[in-house]
Coordinates of C-alpha atoms in Angstrom, one line a residue:
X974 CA 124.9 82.3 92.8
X975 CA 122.3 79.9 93.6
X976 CA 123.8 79.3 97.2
X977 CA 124.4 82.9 98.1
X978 CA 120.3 83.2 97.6
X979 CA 119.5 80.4 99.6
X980 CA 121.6 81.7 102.2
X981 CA 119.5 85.4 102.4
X982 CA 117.6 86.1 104.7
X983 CA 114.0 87.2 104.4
X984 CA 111.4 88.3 106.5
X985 CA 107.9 87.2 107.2
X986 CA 106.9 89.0 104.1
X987 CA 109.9 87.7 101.7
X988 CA 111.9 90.8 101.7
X989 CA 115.3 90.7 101.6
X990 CA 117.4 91.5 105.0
X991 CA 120.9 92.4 104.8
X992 CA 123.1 90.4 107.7
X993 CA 120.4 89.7 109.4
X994 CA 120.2 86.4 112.1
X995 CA 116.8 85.0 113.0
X996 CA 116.8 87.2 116.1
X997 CA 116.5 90.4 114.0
X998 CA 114.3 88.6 111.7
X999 CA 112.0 87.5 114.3
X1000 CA 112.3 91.3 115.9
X1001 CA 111.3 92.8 112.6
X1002 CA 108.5 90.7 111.6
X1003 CA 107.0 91.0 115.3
X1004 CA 107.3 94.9 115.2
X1005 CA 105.6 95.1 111.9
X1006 CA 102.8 93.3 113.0
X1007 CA 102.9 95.3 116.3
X1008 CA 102.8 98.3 114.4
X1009 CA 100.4 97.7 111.5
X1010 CA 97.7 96.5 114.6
X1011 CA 98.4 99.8 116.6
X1012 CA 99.9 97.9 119.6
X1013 CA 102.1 99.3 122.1
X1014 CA 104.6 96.4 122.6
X1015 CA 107.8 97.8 121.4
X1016 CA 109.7 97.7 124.7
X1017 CA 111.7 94.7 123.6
X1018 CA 111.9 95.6 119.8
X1019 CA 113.7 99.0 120.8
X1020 CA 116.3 96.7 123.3
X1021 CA 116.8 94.7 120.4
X1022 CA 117.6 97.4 117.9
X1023 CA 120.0 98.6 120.2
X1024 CA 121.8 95.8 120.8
X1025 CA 121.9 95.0 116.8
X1026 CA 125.1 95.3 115.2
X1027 CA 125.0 93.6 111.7
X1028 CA 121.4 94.1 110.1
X1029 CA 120.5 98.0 109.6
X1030 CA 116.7 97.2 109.2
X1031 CA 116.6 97.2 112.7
X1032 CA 117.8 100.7 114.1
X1033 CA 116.0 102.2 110.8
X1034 CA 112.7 100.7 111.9
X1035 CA 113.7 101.8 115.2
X1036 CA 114.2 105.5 114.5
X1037 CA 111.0 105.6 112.4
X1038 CA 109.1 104.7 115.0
X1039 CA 110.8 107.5 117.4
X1040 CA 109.9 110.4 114.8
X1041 CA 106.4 109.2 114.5
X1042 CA 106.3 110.6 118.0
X1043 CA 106.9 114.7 117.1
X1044 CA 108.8 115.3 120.0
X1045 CA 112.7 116.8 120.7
X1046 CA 113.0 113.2 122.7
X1047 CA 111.7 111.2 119.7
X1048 CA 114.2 113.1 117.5
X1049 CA 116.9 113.0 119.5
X1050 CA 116.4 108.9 119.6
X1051 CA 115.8 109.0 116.2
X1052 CA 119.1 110.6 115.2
X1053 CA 121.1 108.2 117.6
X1054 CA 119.7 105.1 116.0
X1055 CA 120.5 106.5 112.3
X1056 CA 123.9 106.9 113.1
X1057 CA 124.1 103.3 113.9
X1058 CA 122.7 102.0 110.6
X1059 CA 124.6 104.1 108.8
X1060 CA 127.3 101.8 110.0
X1061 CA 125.8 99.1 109.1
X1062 CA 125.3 99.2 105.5
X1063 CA 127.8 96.6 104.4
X1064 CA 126.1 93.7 102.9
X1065 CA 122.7 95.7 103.1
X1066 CA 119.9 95.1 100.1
X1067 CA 118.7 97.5 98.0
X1068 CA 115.9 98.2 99.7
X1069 CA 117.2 98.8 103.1
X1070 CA 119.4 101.9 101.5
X1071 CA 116.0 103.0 100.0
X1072 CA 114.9 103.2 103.8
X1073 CA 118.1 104.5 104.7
X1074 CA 117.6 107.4 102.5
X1075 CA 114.2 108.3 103.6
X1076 CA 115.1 108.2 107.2
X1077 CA 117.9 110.3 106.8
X1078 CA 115.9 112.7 104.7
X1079 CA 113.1 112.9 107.4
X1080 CA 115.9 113.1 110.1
X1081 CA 117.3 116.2 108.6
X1082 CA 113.1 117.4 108.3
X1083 CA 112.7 116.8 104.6
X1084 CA 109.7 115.7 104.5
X1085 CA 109.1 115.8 101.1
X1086 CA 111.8 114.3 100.2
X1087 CA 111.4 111.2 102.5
X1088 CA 108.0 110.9 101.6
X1089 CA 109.0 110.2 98.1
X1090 CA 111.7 107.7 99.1
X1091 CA 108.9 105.7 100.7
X1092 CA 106.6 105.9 97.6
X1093 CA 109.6 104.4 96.0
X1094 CA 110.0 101.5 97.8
X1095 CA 106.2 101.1 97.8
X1096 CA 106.3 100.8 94.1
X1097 CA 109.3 98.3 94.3
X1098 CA 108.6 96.4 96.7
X1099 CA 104.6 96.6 97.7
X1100 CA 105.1 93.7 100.5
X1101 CA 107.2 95.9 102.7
X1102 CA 103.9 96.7 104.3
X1103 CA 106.0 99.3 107.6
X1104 CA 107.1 101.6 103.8
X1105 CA 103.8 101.8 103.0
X1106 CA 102.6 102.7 106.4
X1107 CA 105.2 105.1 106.7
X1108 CA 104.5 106.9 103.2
X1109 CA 100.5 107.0 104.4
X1110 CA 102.0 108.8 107.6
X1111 CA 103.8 111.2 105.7
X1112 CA 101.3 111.9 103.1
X1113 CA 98.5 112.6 105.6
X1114 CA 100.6 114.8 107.8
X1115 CA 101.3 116.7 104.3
X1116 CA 97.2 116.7 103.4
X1117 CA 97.9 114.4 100.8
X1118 CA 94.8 112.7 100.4
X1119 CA 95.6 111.0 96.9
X1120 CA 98.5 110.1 97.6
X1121 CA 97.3 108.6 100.7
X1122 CA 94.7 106.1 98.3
X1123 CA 97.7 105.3 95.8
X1124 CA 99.7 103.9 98.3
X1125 CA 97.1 101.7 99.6
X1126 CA 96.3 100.9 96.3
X1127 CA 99.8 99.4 95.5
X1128 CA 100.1 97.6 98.7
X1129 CA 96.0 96.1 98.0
X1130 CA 97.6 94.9 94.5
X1131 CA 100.4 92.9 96.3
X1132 CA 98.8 91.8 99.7
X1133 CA 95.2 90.8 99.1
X1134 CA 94.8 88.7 102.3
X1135 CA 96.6 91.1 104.3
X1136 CA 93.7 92.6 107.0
X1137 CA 96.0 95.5 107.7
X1138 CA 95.9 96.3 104.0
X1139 CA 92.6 97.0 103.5
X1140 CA 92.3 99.3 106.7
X1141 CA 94.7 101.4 105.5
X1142 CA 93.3 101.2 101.9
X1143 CA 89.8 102.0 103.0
X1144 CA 91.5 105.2 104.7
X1145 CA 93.0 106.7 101.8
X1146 CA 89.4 106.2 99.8
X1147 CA 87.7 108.0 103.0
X1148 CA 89.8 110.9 102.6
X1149 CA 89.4 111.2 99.1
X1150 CA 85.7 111.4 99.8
X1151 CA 84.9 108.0 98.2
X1152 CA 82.9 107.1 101.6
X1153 CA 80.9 103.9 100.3
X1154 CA 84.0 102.4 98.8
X1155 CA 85.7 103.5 101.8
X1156 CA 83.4 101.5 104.0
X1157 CA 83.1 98.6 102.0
X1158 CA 86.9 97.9 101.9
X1159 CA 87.0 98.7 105.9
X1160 CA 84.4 95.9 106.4
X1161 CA 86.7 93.6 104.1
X1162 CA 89.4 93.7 106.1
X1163 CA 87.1 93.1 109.4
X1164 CA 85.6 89.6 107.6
X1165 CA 89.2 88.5 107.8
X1166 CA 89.6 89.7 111.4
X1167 CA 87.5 91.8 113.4
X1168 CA 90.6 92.9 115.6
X1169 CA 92.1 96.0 113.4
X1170 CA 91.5 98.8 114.6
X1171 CA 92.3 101.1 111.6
X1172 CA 89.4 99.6 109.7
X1173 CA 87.3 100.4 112.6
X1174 CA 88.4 103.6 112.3
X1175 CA 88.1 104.3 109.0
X1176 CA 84.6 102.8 109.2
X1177 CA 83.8 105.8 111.8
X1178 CA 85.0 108.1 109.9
X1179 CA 83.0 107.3 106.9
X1180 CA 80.0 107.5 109.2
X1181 CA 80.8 110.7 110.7
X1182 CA 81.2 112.2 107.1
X1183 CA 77.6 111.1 106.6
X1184 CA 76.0 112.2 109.8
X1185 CA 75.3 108.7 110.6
X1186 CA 75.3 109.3 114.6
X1187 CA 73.0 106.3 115.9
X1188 CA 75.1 104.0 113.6
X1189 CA 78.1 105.3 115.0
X1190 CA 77.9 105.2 118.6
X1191 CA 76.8 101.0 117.9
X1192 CA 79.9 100.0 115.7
X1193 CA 82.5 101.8 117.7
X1194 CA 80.7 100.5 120.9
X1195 CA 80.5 97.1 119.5
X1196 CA 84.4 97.0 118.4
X1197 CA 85.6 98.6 121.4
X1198 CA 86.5 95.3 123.3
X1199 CA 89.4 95.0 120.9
X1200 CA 91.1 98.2 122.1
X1201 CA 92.6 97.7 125.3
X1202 CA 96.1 96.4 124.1
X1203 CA 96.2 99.5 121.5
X1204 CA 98.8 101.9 121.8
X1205 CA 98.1 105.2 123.3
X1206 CA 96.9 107.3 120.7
X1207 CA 94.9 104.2 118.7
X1208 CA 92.8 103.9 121.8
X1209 CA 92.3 107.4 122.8
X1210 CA 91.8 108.4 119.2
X1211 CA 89.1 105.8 118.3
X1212 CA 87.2 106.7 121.7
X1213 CA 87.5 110.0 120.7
X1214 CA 85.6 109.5 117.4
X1215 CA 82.7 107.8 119.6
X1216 CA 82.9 111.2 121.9
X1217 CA 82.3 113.4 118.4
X1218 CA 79.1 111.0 117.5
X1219 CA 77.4 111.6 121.0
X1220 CA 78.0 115.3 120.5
X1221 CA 75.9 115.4 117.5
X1222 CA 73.5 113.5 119.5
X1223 CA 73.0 116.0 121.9
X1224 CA 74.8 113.4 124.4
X1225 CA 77.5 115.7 125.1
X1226 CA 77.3 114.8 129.3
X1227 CA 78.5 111.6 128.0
X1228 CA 81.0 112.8 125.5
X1229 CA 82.4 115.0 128.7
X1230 CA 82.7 111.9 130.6
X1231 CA 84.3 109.6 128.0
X1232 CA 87.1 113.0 127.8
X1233 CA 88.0 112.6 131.5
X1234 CA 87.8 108.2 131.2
X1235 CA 88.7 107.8 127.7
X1236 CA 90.5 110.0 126.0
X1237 CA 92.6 112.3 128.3
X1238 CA 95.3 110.2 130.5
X1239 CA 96.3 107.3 129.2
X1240 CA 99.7 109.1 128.0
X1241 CA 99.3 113.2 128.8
X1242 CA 102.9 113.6 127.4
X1243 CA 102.0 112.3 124.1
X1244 CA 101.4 114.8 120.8
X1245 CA 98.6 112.6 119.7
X1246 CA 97.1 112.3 123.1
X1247 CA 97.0 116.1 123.5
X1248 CA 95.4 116.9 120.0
X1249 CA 92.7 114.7 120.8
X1250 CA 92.1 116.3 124.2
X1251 CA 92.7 119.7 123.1
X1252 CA 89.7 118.8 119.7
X1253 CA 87.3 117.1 122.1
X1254 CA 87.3 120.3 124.5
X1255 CA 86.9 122.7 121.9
X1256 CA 84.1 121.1 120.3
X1257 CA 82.1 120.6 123.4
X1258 CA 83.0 124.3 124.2
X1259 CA 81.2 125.4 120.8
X1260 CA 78.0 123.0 121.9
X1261 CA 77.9 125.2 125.0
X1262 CA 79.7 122.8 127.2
X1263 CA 80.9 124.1 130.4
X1264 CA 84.9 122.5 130.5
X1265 CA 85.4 123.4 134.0
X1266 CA 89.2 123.5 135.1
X1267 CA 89.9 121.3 132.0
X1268 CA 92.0 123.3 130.5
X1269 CA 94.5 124.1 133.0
X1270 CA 95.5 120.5 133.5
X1271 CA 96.4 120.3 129.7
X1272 CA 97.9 123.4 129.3
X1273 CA 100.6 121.9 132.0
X1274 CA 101.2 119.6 129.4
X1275 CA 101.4 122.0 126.5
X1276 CA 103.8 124.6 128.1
X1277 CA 107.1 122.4 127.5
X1278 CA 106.3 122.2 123.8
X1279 CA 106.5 126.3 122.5
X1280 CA 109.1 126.0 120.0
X1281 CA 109.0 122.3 118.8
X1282 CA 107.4 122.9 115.8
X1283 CA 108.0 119.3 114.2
X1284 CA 104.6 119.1 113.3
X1285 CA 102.4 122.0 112.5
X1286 CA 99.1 120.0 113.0
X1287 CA 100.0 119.9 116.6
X1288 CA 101.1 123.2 116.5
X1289 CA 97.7 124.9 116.2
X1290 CA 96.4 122.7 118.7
X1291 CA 98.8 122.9 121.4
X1292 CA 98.4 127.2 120.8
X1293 CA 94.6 127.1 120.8
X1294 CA 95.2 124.7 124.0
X1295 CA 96.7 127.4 126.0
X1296 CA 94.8 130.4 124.7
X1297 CA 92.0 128.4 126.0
X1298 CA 93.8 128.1 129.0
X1299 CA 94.3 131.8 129.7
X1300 CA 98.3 131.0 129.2
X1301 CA 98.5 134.7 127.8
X1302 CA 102.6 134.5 128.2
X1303 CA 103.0 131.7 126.7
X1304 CA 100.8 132.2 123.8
X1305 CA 102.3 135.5 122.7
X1306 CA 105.7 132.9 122.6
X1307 CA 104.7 130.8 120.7
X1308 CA 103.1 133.0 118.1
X1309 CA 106.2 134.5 117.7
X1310 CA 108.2 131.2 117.1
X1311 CA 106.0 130.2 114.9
X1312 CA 106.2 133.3 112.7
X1313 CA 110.0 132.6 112.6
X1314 CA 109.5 128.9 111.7
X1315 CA 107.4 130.7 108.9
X1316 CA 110.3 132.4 108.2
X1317 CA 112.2 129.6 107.7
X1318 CA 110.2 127.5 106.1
X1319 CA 111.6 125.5 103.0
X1320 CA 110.2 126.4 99.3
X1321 CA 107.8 123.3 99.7
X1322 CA 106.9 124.1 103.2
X1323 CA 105.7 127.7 102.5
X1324 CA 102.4 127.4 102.5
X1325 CA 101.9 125.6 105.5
X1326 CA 103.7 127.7 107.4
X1327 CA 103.5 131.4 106.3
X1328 CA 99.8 131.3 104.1
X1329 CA 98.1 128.5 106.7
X1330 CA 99.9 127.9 110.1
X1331 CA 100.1 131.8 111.3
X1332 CA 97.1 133.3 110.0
X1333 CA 95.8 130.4 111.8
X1334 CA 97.2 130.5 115.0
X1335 CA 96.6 134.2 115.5
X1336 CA 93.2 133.3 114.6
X1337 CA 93.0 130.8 117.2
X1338 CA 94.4 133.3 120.0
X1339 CA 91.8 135.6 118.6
X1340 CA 89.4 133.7 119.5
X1341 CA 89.9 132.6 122.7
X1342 CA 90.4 136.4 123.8
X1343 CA 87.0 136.6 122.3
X1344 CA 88.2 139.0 119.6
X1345 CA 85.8 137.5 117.2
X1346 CA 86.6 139.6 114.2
X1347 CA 90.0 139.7 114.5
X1348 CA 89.1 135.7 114.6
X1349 CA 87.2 135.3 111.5
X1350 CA 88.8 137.6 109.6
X1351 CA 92.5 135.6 110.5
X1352 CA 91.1 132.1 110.3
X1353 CA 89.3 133.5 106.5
X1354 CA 92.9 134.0 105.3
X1355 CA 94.1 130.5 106.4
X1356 CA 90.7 128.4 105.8
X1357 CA 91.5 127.6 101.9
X1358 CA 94.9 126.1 103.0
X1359 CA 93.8 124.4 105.7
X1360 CA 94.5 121.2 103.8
X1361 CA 98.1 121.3 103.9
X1362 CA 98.0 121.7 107.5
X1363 CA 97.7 117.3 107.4
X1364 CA 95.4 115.7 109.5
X1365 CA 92.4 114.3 108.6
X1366 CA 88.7 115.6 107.2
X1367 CA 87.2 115.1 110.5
X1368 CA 90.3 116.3 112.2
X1369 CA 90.3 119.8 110.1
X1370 CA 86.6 120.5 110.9
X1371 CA 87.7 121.7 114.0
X1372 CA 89.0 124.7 112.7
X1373 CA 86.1 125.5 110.7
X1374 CA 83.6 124.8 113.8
X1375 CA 85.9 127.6 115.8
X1376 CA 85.9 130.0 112.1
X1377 CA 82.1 129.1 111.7
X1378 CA 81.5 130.5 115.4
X1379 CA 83.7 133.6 115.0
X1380 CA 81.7 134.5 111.8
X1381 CA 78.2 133.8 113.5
X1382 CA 79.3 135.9 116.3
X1383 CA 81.0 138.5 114.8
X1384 CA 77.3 139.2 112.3
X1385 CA 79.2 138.1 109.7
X1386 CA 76.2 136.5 109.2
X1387 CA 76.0 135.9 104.7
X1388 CA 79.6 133.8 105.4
X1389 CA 78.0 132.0 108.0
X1390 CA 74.9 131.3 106.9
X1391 CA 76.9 129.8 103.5
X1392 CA 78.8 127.3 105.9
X1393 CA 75.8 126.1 107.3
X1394 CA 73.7 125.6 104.7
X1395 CA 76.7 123.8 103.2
X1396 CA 77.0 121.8 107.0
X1397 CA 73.4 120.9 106.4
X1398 CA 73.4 119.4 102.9
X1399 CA 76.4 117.5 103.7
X1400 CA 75.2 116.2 107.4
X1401 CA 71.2 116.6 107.5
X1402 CA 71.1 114.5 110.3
X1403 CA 72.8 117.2 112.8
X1404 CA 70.2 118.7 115.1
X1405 CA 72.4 121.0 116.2
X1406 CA 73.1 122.5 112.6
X1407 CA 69.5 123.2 112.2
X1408 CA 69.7 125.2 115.7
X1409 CA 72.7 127.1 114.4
X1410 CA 70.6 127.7 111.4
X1411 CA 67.2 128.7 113.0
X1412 CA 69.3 131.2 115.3
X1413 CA 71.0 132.8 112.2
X1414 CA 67.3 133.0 110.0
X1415 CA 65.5 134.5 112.7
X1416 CA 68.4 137.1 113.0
X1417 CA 68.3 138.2 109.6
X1418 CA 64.7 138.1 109.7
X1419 CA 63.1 134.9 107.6
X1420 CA 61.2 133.7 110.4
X1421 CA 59.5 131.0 108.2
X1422 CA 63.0 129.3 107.6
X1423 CA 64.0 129.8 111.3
X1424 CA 60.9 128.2 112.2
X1425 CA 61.2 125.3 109.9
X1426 CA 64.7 124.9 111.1
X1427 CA 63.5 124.6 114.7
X1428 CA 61.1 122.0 114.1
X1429 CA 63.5 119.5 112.0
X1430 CA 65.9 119.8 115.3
X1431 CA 62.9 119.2 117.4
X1432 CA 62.3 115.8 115.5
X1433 CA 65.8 115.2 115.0
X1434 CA 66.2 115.5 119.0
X1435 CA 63.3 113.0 119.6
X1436 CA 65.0 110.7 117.1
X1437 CA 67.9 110.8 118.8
X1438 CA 66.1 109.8 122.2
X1439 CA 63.9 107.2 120.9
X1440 CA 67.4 105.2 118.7
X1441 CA 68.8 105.7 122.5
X1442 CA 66.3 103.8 124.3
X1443 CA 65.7 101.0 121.5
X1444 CA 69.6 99.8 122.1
X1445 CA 69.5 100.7 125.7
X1446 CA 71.8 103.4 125.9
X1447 CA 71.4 106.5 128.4
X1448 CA 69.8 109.3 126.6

């Protein structure tokens, strides 16, 4: 028995591999690493998985990656490399079954089902580092911000020096609103190697949730270096989180600009890339922001992708995408396809789809027709499930910026003024909440508050300038 152990092969982190040479084991323990730091090397790793024949790791790790991408292609690839694990399975571990049941379970669009498969091998074996990062994906694309934290807690318990680890550990703490943990852990992870990306941006998002602007713009600035061999969306996405902190600083020439160098064609094909694009746009829209012919160009992009539905998240933002386009045609499609995918939606999957996803979307359209009733009252019905839409905090805000804006300009003004004032205590720094709020008091006629508001954005603004010149930076 001893001899048959000795002869088993193992990865980089000690797990098992079934009939694996030290080809596949030197393809798996690269693409985990590739993965975990966000890279986009996996060229070579996909050749490899298609020419494997003996260990099923590899077309399994192989087919996660290709439904990580939402898209018909991804899943078609996906499904391919499943059936060739499947043959595989002779002499397979334990543990690569466990993966084989999740992919097939997220192949077939169980989501919840796969999602617990990798919480499984989480708990039993919290090495296998790709599981964990595949249960976080799944979790967070299902709003589950707990379960999010317990998986990097598991994986923190087993992998202490692991720099990875504690980026994705801090990430689950920032969604579960535990921000100065969050940020702690993040900085943990950077001690052991400033190169992770994921801890940089976890670290932004705990500053955005605080309204810490100034601080911001200098981490992400001063970490930025490290992101040229990210993969697409990594890159795009953390630049995109620099864009939201000038906005709030009233730099939003500069947020424009870093849309058109930054986050907006690196891969236009890509889900991720478009969500970002689509999020930036609409939130420089709402500061008043002249787009220009913006729009068009992604809705070229967005057109192709009516009935994919593989990931509601993107859903809404592809629909508002092309309202905001003036793609009236293709709106009134996908509206429709997405009430049928409503329609069809699983027992777990109903309230995504039928109490969130269209009362959302319609919402969306509402708004961009500049039906702003129609728009808040919609977007009202979909707002307290907007959590199982997935995504993150930050990413979510969007649709209560466009709400928010509906109600304001609709004269719905007691729901408005509520979010506000909420906006406020959470984000005091925000000059631009204390606008929205001086506008709304001096419509409903409490000019002393209105006035009040106006003078805290006045010396928010010239805080804003002054932090600008002291590190150099263009105002």
């Amino acid at each position: 028995m001893q001899i048959r152990e000795d002869r088993v092969a193992k990865d980089g982190q000690g797990l098992e591999l079934g009939n694996a040479d030290e080809g596949a084991v030197a393809a798996l323990d690269f693409v985990s690493q590739e993965w975990l730091g966000f890279g986009k090397r996996f060229a070579d790793f996909i050749a490899a998985a298609d020419a494997e024949e003996k260990c099923p790791m590899l077309p399994l790790v192989a087919a996660s990656l290709f439904l990580s991408m939402y898209s018909p292609e991804g899943h078609a690839a996906a499904t391919r490399h499943l059936a060739r694990a499947q043959q595989m399975t002779a002499g397979a571990s334990p543990r690569e079954f466990a993966w084989l049941g999740a992919i097939e379970f997220w192949v077939e669009g169980d989501t919840d089902r796969s999602l617990q498969q990798f919480r499984r091998i989480v708990a039993e074996w919290p090495r296998d580092l790709l599981a964990g990062k595949l249960a976080q994906l799944l979790a967070f694309n299902r709003g589950e911000a707990e379960t999010l934290l317990d998986v990097g807690e598991k994986l923190l318990a087993a992998n202490p020096d692991n720099r990875f680890v504690w980026g994705m550990y801090a990430f689950g703490l920032e969604e579960c609103n535990r921000l100065d943990e969050a940020e702690a852990a993040a900085r943990k992870g950077l001690a052991l190697d400033r190169n992770d990306p994921w801890a940089h941006h976890a670290i932004a998002h705990c500053l955005e949730a605080r309204g810490h602007m100034v601080e911001g713009v200098a981490f992400l600035n001063s970490m930025s270096d490290t992101w040229s061999d990210c993969n697409s969306f990594m890159q795009t996405h953390n630049w995109w989180h620099l864009a939201l902190f000038l906005i709030d600083l009233d730099r939003t020439e500069e947020a424009l600009a870093l849309h058109d160098e930054r986050v907006w064609g690196v891969w236009k094909e890509f889900c991720e890339d478009q969500a970002n694009a689509v999020s930036l746009l609409a939130r420089l829209e709402l500061r008043g922001v002249d787009v220009g012919g913006r729009w068009a160009d992604l809705a070229t992009y967005l057109k192709p992708r009516l009935h994919e539905h593989l990931s509601a998240f993107h859903d809404v933002h592809y629909l508002y995408g092309l309202a905001r386009a003036g793609e009236r045609s293709a709106v009134i499609e996908m509206l429709a396809s997405l009430e049928d995918r409503a329609a069809r939606a699983k027992p777990f999957e109903r309230e995504l789809w039928a109490d969130c996803v269209v009362p959302l979307a319609h919402g969306l359209a509402a708004h961009a027709a500049g039906d702003m009733p129609a728009a808040a009252r919609l977007m009202g019905q979909a707002m307290p499930h907007l959590r199982c839409l997935g995504g993150s905090i930050a990413q979510r805000a969007l649709f209560g910026a466009i709400h928010l804006d509906a109600l304001s300009r609709a004269g719905w003004n007691d729901a408005a003024l509520a979010i506000l004032q909420a906006d406020e205590h959470e984000r005091p720094g925000v000059a631009s909440t204390k606008r929205a709020l001086a506008a709304l008091y001096h419509r409903i006629g409490r000019t002393e508050q209105a006035l009040a508001a106006e003078y805290q954005a006045e010396q928010l603004a010239r805080h804003y300038r002054e932090a600008a010149n002291r590190t150099g930076e263009a105002a």
